[in-house]
Short mmCIF file of C-alpha atoms and ligand atoms in Angstrom, two decimals:
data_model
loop_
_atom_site.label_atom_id
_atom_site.label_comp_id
_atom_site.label_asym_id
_atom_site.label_seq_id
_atom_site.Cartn_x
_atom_site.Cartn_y
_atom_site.Cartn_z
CA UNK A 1 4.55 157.01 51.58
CA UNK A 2 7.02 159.14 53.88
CA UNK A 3 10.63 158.86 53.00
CA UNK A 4 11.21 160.64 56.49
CA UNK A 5 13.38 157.90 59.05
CA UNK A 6 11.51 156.42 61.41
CA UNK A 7 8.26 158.10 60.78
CA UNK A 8 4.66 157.12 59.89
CA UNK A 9 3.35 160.70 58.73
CA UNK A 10 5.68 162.56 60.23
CA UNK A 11 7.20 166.11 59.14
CA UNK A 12 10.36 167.34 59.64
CA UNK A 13 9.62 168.46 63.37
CA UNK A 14 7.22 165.28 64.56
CA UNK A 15 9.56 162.32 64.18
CA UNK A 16 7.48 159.57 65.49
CA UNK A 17 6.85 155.70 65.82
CA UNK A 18 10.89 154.63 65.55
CA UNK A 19 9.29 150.99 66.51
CA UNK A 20 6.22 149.03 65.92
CA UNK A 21 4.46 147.61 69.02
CA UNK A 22 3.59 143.70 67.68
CA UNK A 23 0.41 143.48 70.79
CA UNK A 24 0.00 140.24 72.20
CA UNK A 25 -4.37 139.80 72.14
CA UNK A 26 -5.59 139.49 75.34
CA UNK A 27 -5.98 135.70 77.18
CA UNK A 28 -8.68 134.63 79.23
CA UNK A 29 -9.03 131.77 81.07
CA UNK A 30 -11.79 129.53 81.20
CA UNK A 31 -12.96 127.89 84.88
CA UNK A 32 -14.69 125.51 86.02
CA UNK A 33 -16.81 125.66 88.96
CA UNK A 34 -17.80 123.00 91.88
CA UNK A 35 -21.21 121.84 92.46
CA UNK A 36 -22.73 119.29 94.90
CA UNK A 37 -24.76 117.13 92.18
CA UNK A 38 -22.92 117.03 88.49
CA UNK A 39 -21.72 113.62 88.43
CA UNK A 40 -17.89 113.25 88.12
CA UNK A 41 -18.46 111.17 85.26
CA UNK A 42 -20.21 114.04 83.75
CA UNK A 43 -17.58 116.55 84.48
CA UNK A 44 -14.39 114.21 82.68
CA UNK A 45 -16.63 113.46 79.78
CA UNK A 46 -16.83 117.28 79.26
CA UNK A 47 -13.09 117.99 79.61
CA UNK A 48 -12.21 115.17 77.29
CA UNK A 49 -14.86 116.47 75.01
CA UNK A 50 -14.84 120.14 74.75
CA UNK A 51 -11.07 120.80 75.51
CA UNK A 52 -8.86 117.61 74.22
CA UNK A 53 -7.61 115.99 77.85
CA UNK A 54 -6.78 112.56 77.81
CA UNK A 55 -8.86 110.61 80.92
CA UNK A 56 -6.23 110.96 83.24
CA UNK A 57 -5.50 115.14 82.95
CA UNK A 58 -9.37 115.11 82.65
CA UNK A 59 -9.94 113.29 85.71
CA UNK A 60 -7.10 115.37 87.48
CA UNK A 61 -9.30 118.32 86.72
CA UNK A 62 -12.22 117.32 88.18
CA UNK A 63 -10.73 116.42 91.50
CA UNK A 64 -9.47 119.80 91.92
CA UNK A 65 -12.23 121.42 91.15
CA UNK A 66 -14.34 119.25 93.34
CA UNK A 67 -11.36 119.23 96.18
CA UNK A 68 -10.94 123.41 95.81
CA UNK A 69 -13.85 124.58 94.30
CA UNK A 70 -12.92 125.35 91.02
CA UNK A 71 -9.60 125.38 88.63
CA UNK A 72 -8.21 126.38 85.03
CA UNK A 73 -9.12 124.05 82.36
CA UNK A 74 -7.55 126.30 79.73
CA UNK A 75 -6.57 129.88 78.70
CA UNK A 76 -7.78 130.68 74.83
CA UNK A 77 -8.32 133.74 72.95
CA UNK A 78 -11.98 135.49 73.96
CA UNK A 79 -13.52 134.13 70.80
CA UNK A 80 -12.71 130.64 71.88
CA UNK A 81 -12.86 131.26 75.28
CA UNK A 82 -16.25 132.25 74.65
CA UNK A 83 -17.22 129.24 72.63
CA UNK A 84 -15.94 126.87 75.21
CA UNK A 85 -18.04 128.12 77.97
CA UNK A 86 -21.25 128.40 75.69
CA UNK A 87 -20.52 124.85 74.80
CA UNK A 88 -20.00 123.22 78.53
CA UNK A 89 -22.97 125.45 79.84
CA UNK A 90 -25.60 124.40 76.91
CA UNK A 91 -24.03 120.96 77.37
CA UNK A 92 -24.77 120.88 81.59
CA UNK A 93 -28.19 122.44 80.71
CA UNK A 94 -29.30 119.39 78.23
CA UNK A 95 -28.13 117.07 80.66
CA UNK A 96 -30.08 119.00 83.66
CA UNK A 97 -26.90 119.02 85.51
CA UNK A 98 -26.39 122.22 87.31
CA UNK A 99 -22.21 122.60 86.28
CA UNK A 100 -21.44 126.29 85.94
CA UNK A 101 -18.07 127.55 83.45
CA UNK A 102 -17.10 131.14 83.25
CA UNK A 103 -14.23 133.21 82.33
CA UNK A 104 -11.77 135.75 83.10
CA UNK A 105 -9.08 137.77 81.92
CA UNK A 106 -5.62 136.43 82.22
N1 LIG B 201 -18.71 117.76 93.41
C1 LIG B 201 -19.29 116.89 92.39
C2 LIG B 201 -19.69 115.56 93.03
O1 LIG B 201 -19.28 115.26 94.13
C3 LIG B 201 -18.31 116.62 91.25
C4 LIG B 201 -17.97 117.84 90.47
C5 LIG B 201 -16.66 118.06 90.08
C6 LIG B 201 -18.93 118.74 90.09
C7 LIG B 201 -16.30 119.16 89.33
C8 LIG B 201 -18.62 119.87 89.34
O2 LIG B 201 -16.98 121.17 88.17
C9 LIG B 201 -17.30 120.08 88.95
N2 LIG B 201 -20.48 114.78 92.32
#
């Protein structure tokens, strides 16, 4: 280990890294998209089910994205990001209901 202040292999003429950066990861946020034929029912059952709402904030959801086109249901890490739109899209597809989910970076 270097005795040298402030430094992370550093000699006497390279004095680096006086702080550590602590890097927030990256957020992404998961959407939810409108379509003409998922049933509304459909749609609350999967926000209560895949991302903890209560019926109301689920149903709240669903309006907008049926009013607007689409909205936030949540902003995760990309691993669980990831997992929640594989989950609502295999979910839709079982049922035959069209519903599309995606993702984006924060
Ligand atoms: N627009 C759909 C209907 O009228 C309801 C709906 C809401 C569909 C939200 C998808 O992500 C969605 N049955």
């Amino acid at each position: 280990m270097s005795d040298k202040p402030g430094g992370t292999e550093g000699d006497a003429s390279t004095l680096t890294k006086t702080h550590t950066r602590t890097e927030r990861p990256p957020l992404y946020k998961v959407l939810l998209l409108n379509d003409d034929y998922t049933p509304m029912e459909f749609v609350v059952h999967i926000l209560e089910r895949f991302f903890g709402l209560n019926h109301a904030q689920a149903f709240e959801i669903m309006l907008t994205v049926h009013k607007k086109g689409l909205a936030v249901v949540g902003v995760f890490s990309f691993e669980v990001a990831e997992t929640k739109v594989a989950q609502v899209m295999d979910f839709a597809r079982r049922h035959q209901h069209p519903l599309q989910c995606t993702m984006e970076k924060d």
